[in-house]
Short mmCIF file of C-alpha atoms in Angstrom, two decimals:
data_model
loop_
_atom_site.label_atom_id
_atom_site.label_comp_id
_atom_site.label_asym_id
_atom_site.label_seq_id
_atom_site.Cartn_x
_atom_site.Cartn_y
_atom_site.Cartn_z
CA MET R 1 -36.88 -1.78 9.80
CA TRP R 2 -36.44 -0.77 6.18
CA TYR R 3 -34.19 2.15 5.25
CA VAL R 4 -33.79 3.92 1.94
CA ILE R 5 -30.23 4.81 1.02
CA GLU R 6 -29.76 7.29 -1.80
CA GLY R 7 -26.29 7.89 -3.19
CA TYR R 8 -25.70 10.87 -5.46
CA ASP R 9 -22.98 10.65 -8.11
CA GLY R 10 -20.47 13.41 -8.71
CA GLN R 11 -19.47 14.71 -12.11
CA ASP R 12 -17.49 12.51 -14.51
CA VAL R 13 -17.37 9.52 -12.16
CA LEU R 14 -18.46 6.80 -14.59
CA PRO R 15 -14.96 5.22 -14.81
CA ALA R 16 -14.73 5.11 -10.99
CA ARG R 17 -18.26 3.67 -10.79
CA ILE R 18 -17.40 0.92 -13.25
CA ALA R 19 -14.20 0.06 -11.35
CA ALA R 20 -15.93 -0.10 -7.94
CA ARG R 21 -19.05 -1.89 -9.20
CA PRO R 22 -18.00 -5.51 -8.43
CA THR R 23 -17.37 -4.79 -4.73
CA HIS R 24 -20.48 -2.59 -4.54
CA LEU R 25 -22.60 -5.42 -5.98
CA ALA R 26 -21.00 -8.00 -3.66
CA ARG R 27 -22.24 -6.04 -0.63
CA LEU R 28 -25.74 -5.88 -2.10
CA GLN R 29 -25.64 -9.61 -2.87
CA ALA R 30 -24.77 -10.26 0.78
CA LEU R 31 -27.83 -8.27 1.90
CA GLN R 32 -29.98 -10.23 -0.56
CA GLU R 33 -28.66 -13.56 0.70
CA GLN R 34 -29.53 -12.48 4.25
CA GLY R 35 -33.09 -11.61 3.15
CA ARG R 36 -32.52 -7.93 3.94
CA LEU R 37 -32.64 -6.36 0.46
CA LEU R 38 -35.95 -5.02 -0.85
CA LEU R 39 -34.51 -3.40 -3.99
CA ALA R 40 -31.41 -1.74 -5.37
CA GLY R 41 -30.42 -0.07 -8.58
CA PRO R 42 -28.86 2.91 -10.31
CA CYS R 43 -30.62 6.01 -11.60
CA PRO R 44 -29.64 6.72 -15.21
CA ALA R 45 -28.56 10.31 -15.83
CA ILE R 46 -30.77 10.42 -18.94
CA ASP R 47 -34.14 8.95 -19.82
CA SER R 48 -32.76 5.63 -21.02
CA GLU R 49 -32.42 2.11 -19.65
CA ASP R 50 -28.79 2.15 -20.81
CA PRO R 51 -27.44 5.70 -20.48
CA GLY R 52 -24.07 4.84 -22.05
CA PRO R 53 -21.45 7.54 -21.49
CA ALA R 54 -24.03 9.81 -19.79
CA GLY R 55 -23.71 7.48 -16.80
CA PHE R 56 -25.82 7.69 -13.69
CA SER R 57 -27.02 10.36 -11.31
CA GLY R 58 -26.89 8.02 -8.33
CA SER R 59 -28.39 4.87 -6.83
CA VAL R 60 -31.17 3.75 -4.52
CA VAL R 61 -31.00 0.89 -2.03
CA ILE R 62 -33.83 -0.16 0.26
CA ALA R 63 -32.69 -2.66 2.85
CA ALA R 64 -33.39 -3.78 6.40
CA PHE R 65 -31.09 -2.74 9.24
CA ASP R 66 -31.37 -2.81 13.03
CA SER R 67 -31.24 0.98 13.28
CA LEU R 68 -30.75 4.20 11.38
CA ALA R 69 -27.19 4.29 12.73
CA ALA R 70 -26.51 0.80 11.34
CA ALA R 71 -27.93 1.79 7.95
CA ARG R 72 -25.78 4.94 7.91
CA GLU R 73 -22.68 2.93 8.84
CA TRP R 74 -23.37 0.48 6.01
CA ALA R 75 -23.92 3.35 3.53
CA ASP R 76 -20.74 5.12 4.61
CA ALA R 77 -18.73 1.93 3.95
CA ASP R 78 -19.98 1.60 0.36
CA PRO R 79 -17.21 1.16 -2.23
CA TYR R 80 -18.78 3.95 -4.27
CA VAL R 81 -18.13 6.31 -1.34
CA ALA R 82 -14.51 5.18 -1.05
CA ALA R 83 -14.02 5.54 -4.83
CA GLY R 84 -15.44 9.07 -4.84
CA VAL R 85 -18.45 8.11 -6.96
CA TYR R 86 -21.00 9.32 -4.44
CA VAL R 87 -20.57 12.94 -3.44
CA ARG R 88 -23.28 12.52 -0.81
CA THR R 89 -25.60 9.90 0.61
CA GLU R 90 -28.90 10.21 2.39
CA VAL R 91 -30.32 7.55 4.68
CA ARG R 92 -33.81 7.59 6.10
CA PRO R 93 -36.42 5.17 7.44
CA PHE R 94 -38.79 3.62 4.92
CA ARG R 95 -42.16 2.00 5.48
CA LYS R 96 -43.24 -0.39 2.75
CA VAL R 97 -46.96 -0.19 1.99
CA LEU R 98 -47.39 -1.73 -1.49
CA PRO R 99 -47.16 -4.25 -2.97
#
């Protein structure tokens, strides 16, 4: 089943986000290689494709897991969590309708 994982950035975490990004992306790449990633990306903190020093307000990942517990476990192990980038994460089931 698909699950949406939303991570919410804390204040002034852009340097930590940049430092943790390679390991964060490696985990997403692994999901993609397994055919389990629907989409992933950051949410700019301002209305701009490249928010510069304003950074990001968080990220969204939609990926397939065997259960809600497995999705939560994966989210909790995110490098952005360990680096203190995300101050909270939410995980919930997702049903793809379109496209």
